[in-house]
One Martini backbone bead per residue (centre of mass of N, CA, C, O) as a GRO file, in nm:
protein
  323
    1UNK     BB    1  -0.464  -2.765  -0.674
    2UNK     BB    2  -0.293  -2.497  -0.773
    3UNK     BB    3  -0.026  -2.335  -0.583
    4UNK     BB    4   0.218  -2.109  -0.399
    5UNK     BB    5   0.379  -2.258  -0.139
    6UNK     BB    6   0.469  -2.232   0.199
    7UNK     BB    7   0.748  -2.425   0.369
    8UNK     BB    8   0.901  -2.171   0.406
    9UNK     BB    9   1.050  -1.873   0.545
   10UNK     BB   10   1.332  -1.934   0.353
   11UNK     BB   11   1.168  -1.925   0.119
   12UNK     BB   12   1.012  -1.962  -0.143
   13UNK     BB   13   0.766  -2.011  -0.335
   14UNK     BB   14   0.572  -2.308  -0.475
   15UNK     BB   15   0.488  -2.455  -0.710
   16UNK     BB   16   0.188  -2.653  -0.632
   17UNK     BB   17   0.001  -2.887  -0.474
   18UNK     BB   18  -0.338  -2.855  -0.319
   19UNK     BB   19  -0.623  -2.803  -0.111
   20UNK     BB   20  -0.921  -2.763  -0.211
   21UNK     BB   21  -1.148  -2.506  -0.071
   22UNK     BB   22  -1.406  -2.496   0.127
   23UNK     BB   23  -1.698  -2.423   0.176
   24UNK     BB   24  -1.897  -2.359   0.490
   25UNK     BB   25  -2.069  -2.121   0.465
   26UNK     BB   26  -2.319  -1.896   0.352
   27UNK     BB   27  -2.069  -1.636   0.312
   28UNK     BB   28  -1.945  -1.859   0.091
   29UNK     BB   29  -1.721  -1.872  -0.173
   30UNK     BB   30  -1.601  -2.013  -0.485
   31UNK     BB   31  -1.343  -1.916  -0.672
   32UNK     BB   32  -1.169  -1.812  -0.985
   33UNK     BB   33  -0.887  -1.708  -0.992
   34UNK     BB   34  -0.724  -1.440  -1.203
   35UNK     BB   35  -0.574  -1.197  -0.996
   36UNK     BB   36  -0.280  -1.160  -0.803
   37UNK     BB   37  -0.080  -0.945  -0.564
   38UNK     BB   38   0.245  -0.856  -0.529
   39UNK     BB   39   0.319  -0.734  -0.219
   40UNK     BB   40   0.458  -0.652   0.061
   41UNK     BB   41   0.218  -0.811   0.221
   42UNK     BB   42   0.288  -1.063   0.095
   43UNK     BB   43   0.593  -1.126   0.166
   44UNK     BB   44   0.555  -1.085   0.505
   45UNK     BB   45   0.394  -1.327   0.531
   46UNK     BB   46   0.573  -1.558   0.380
   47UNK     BB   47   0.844  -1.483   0.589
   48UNK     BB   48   0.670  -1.396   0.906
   49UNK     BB   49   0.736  -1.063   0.949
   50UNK     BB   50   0.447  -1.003   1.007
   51UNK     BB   51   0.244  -0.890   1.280
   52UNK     BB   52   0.017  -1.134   1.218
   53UNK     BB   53   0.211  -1.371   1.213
   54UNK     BB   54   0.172  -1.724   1.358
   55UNK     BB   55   0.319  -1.956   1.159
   56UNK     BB   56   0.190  -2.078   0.966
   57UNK     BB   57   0.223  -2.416   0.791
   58UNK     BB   58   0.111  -2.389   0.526
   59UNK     BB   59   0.110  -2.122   0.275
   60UNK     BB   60  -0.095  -1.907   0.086
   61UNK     BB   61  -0.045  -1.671  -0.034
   62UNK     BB   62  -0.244  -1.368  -0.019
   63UNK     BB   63  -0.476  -1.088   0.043
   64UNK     BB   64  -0.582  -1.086  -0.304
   65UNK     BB   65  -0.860  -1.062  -0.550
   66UNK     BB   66  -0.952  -1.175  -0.855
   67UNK     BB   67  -1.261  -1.317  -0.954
   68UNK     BB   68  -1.490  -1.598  -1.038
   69UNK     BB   69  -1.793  -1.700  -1.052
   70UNK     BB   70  -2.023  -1.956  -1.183
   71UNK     BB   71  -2.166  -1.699  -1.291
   72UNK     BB   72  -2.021  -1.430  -1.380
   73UNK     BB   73  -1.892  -1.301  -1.156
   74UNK     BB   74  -1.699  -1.016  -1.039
   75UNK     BB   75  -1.456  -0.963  -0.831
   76UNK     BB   76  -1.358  -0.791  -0.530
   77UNK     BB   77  -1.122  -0.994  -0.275
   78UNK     BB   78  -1.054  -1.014   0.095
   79UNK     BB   79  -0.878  -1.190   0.270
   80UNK     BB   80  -0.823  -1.361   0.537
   81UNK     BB   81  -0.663  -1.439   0.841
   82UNK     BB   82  -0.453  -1.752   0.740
   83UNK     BB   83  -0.343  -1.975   0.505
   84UNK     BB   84  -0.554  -1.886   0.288
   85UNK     BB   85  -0.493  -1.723  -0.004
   86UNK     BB   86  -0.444  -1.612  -0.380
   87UNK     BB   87  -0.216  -1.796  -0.501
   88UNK     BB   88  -0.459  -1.940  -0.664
   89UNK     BB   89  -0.698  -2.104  -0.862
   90UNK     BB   90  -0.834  -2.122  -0.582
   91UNK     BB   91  -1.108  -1.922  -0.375
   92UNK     BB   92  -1.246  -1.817  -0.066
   93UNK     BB   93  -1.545  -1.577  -0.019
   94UNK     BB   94  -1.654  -1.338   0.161
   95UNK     BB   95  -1.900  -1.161   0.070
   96UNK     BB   96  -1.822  -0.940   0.340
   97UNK     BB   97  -1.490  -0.917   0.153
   98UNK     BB   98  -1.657  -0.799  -0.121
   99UNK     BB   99  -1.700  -0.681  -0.489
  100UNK     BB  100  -1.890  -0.562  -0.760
  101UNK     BB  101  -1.772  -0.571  -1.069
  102UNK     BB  102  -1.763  -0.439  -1.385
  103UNK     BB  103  -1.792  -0.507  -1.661
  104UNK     BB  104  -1.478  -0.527  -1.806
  105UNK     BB  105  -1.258  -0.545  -1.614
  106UNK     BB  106  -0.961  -0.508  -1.522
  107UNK     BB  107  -0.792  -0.754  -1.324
  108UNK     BB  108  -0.531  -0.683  -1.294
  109UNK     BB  109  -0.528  -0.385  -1.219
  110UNK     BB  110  -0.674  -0.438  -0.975
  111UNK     BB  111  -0.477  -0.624  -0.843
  112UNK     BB  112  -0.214  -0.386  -0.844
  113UNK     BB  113  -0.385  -0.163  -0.673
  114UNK     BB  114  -0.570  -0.188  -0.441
  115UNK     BB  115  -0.353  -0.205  -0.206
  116UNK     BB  116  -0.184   0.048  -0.256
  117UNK     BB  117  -0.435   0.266  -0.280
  118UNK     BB  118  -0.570   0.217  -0.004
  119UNK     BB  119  -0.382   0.357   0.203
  120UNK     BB  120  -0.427   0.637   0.092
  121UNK     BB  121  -0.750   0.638   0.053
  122UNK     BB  122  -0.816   0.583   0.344
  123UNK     BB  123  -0.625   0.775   0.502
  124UNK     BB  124  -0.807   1.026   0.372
  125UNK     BB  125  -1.095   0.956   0.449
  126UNK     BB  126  -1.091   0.837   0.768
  127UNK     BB  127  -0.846   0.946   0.956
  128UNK     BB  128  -0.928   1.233   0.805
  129UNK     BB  129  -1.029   1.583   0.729
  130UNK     BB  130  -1.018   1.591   0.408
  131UNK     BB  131  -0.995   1.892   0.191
  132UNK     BB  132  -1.009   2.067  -0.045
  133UNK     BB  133  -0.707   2.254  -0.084
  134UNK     BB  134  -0.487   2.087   0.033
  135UNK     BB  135  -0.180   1.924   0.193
  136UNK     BB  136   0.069   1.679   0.050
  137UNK     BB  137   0.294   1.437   0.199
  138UNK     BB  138   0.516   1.187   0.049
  139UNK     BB  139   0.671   0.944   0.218
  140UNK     BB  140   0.775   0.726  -0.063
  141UNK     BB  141   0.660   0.803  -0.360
  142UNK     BB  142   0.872   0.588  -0.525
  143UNK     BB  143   0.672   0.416  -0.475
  144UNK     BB  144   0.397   0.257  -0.544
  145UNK     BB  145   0.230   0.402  -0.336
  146UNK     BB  146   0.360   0.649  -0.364
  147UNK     BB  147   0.236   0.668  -0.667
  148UNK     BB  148  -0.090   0.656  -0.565
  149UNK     BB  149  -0.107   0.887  -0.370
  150UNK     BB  150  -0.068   1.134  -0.541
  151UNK     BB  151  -0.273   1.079  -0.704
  152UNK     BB  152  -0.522   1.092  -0.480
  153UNK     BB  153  -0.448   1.331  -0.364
  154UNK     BB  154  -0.532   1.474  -0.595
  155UNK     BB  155  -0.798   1.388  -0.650
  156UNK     BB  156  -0.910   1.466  -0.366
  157UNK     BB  157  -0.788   1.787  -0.424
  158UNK     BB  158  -0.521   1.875  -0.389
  159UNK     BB  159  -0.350   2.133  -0.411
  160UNK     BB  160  -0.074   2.007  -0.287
  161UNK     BB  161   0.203   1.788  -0.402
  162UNK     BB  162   0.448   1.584  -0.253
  163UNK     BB  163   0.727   1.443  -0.306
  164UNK     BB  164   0.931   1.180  -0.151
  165UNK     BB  165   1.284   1.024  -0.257
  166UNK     BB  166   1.552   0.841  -0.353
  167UNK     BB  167   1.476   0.815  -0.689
  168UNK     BB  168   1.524   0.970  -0.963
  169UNK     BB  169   1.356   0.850  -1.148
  170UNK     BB  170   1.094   0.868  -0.992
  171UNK     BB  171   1.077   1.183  -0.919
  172UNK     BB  172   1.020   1.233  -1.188
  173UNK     BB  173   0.778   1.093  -1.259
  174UNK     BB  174   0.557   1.209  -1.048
  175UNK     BB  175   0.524   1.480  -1.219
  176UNK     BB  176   0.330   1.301  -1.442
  177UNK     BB  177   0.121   1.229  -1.147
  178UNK     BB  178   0.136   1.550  -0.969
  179UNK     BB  179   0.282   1.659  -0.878
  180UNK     BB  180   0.470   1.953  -0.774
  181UNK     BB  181   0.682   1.828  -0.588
  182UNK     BB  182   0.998   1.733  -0.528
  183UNK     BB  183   1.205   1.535  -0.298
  184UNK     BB  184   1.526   1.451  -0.201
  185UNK     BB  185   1.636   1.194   0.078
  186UNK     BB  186   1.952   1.219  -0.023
  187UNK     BB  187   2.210   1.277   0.138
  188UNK     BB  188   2.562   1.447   0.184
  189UNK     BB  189   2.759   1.216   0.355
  190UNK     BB  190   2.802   1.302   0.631
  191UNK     BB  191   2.553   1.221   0.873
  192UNK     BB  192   2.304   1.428   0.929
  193UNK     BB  193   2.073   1.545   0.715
  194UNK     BB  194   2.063   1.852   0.666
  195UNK     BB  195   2.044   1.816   0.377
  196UNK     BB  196   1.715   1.682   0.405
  197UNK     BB  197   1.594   1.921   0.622
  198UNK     BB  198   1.646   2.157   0.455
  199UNK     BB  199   1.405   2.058   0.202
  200UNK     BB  200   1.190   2.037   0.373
  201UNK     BB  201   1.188   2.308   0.528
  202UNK     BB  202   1.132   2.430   0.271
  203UNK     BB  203   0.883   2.278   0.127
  204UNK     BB  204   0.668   2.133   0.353
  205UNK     BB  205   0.635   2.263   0.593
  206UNK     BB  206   0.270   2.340   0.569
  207UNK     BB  207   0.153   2.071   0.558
  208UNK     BB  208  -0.125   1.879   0.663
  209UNK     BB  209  -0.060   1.549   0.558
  210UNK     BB  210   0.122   1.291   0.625
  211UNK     BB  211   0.264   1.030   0.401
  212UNK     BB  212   0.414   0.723   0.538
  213UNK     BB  213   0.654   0.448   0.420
  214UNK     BB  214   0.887   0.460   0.648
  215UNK     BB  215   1.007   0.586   0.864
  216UNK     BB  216   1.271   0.611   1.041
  217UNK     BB  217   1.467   0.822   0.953
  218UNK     BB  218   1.338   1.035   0.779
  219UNK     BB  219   1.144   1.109   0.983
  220UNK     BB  220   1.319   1.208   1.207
  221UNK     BB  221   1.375   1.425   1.033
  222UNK     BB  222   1.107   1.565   0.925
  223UNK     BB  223   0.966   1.647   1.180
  224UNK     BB  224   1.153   1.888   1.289
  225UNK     BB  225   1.183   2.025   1.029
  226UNK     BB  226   0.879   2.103   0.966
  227UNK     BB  227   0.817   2.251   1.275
  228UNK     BB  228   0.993   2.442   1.262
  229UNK     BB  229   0.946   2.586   0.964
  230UNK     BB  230   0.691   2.659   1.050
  231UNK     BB  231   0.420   2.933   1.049
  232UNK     BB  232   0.199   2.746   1.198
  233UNK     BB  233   0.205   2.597   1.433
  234UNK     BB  234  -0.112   2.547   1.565
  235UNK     BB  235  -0.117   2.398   1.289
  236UNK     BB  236  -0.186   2.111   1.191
  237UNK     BB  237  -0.036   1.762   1.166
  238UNK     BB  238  -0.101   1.490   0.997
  239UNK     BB  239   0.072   1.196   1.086
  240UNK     BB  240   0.066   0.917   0.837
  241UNK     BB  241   0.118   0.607   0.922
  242UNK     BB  242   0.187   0.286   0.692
  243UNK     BB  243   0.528   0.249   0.699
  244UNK     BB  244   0.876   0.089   0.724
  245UNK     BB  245   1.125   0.070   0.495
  246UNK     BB  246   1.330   0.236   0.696
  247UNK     BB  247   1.210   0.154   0.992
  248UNK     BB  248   1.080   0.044   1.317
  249UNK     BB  249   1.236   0.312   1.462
  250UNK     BB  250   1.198   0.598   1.624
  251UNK     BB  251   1.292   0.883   1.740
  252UNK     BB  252   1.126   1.110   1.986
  253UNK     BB  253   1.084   1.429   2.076
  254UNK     BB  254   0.898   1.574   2.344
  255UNK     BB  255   0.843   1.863   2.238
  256UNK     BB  256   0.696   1.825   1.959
  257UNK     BB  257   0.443   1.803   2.162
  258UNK     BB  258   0.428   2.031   2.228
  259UNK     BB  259   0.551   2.301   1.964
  260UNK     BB  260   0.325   2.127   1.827
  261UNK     BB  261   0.025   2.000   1.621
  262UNK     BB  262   0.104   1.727   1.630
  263UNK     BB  263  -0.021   1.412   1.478
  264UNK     BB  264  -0.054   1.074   1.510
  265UNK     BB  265  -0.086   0.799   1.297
  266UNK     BB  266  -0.237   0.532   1.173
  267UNK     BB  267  -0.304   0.307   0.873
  268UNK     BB  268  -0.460  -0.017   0.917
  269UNK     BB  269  -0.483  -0.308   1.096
  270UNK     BB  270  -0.702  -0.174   1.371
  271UNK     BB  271  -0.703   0.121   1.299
  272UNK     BB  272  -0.948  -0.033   1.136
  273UNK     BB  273  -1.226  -0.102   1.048
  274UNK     BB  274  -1.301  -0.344   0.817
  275UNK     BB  275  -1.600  -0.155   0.756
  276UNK     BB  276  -1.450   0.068   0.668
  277UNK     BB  277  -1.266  -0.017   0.427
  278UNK     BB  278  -1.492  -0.173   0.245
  279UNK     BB  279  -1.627   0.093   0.181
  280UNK     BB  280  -1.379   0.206  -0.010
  281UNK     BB  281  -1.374  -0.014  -0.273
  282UNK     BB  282  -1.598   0.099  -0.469
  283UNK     BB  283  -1.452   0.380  -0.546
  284UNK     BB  284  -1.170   0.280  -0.593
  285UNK     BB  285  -1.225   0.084  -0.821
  286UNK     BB  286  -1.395   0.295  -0.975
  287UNK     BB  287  -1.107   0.481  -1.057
  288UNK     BB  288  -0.955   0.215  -1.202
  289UNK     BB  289  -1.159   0.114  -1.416
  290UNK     BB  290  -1.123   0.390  -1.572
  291UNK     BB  291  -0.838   0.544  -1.513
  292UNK     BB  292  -0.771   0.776  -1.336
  293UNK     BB  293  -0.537   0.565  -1.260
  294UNK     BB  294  -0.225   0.500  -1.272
  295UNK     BB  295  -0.141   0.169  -1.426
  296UNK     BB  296   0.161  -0.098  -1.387
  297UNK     BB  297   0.124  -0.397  -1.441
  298UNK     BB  298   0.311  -0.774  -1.433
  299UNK     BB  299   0.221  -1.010  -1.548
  300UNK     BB  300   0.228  -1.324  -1.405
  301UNK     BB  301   0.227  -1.660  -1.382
  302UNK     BB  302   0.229  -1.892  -1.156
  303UNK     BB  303   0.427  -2.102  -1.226
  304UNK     BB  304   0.626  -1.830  -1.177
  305UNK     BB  305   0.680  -1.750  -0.853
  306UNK     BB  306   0.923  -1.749  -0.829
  307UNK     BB  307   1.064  -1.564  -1.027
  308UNK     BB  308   0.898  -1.336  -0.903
  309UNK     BB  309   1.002  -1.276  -0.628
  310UNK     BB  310   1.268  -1.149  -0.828
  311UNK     BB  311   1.165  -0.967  -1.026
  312UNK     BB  312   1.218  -0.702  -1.178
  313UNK     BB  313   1.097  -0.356  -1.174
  314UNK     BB  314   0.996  -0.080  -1.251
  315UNK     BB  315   0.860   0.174  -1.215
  316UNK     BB  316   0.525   0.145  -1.095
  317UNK     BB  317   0.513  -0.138  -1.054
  318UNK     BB  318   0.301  -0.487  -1.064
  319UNK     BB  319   0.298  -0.786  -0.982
  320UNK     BB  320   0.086  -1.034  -1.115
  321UNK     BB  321  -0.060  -1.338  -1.059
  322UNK     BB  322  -0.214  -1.568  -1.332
  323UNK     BB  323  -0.375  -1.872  -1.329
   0.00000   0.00000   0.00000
């Protein structure tokens, strides 16, 4: 078959001929992929620098996507942690990280949206007790997932949405997509941060939950800036981090976990069970599908991999390659 494969972690990925993958188990079965999207995790997977990669080489990128069985079956499935990604034009699926979509979806849509949707889907169902008529800052929002937080946080109820991200192209796209308010993460240039922590403390002191795509500086301004200005600092602020995209360590005062009612915690793989993660693809997969979160998908052929690794995006935009 044809397929994606990374044969150096310092090259893109090229289309190539590689060896059909057999279907092995009872609950596996082979199926072609219609389409791949290219996320920033199938990226850091590509490149070697995600914490699961093991090293092996060759290996075909992709952590998810949509396919049709034999049968004319729909799917949305996360593939195995392997060296066996889904850019590729066949792909085995374990039906038991697969999902059957409704006749007429479209695959492309669902491959652009549901891995960057899903981080902040599971994130408010999953890991805190999001309630109708909460308040969501998301770090980040100006990312394609940070524009589908902002979604999904107004869609599940919240009274209050904040974005927060350094493009202000995108910055005003958000309020577009339900943001109510957004703060500007670029500083004042003197390297203090000073103007970017007083933003953020006039604007988001009191919000229920920050979903972090970002870490790294932004976050270390953020928090105590959030908790000083904070109006009862002893109500919860659930500090749920997901990305790493401006640096994988923050300093943190140990004052900050004594001043204040902050809870840190993370949501990915490990910190969710696989069965946890995948009861709510078909709820998400079924909001995307509807339409009712706005995806900005931009379809790539397959053979076109090399490109597609460097083609520039719009705000909002998701490459998906289609063999």
């Amino acid at each position: 078959m044809h397929a994606a494969v990374v044969r150096s972690f310092g090259t893109p990925p090229r289309y190539d001929t590689f060896a059909t993958p057999a279907d092995s188990a009872p609950h596996e079965i082979l199926v072609d992929v219609l389409a791949a999207g290219l996320h920033p995790r199938v990226r850091s997977a590509a490149d070697g620098s995600h914490y699961t990669s093991d090293g092996t080489l060759p290996l075909i990128p992709g952590i998810d996507a949509v396919g049709r069985t034999q049968e004319g079956e729909l799917l949305y499935f996360v593939a195995p942690d392997t060296a066996l990604g889904t850019m590729a034009e066949h792909a085995v699926v374990d039906r038991r990280r697969a999902i059957t979509l409704p006749a007429g979806t479209d695959p492309v849509a669902v491959a652009a949206a549901m891995n960057p949707g899903m981080s902040s889907w599971v994130a408010l169902r999953r890991r805190v007790s999001f309630k109708p008529g909460g308040s969501v800052l998301v770090m980040g929002a100006t990312g394609n997932a940070g524009q589908l937080a902002v979604q999904i946080a107004k869609h599940l109820g919240a009274d209050r949405v904040i974005g927060a991200g350094r493009d202000p192209r995108r910055l005003d796209l958000l309020k577009s997509l339900g943001a109510d308010e957004v703060i500007s993460l670029d500083g004042d240039g003197d390297g203090d941060g000073d103007e970017v922590a007083d933003r953020l403390g006039r604007t988001a002191a009191d919000v229920d939950v920050v979903i972090d795509y970002l870490w790294g500086r932004p976050a270390q301004q953020a928090m105590p800036a959030l908790l000083k200005a904070r109006t009862d600092r002893s109500k919860a602020l659930a500090w749920i981090q997901i990305g790493s995209m401006a640096g994988q360590d923050i300093t943190l005062p140990s004052y900050l976990l004594r001043a204040a009612n902050l809870n840190i915690m993370g949501s990915g793989q490990g910190s969710l069970a696989t069965a946890g993660i995948l009861a709510e693809l078909p709820s998400l997969a079924e909001e995307i599908a509807s339409g009712a979160l706005t995806v900005d998908p931009l379809p790539m052929p397959l053979d076109q991999v090399e490109q597609a690794w460097s083609a520039p995006t719009a705000p909002g935009q998701r490459i998906v390659l289609t063999p």
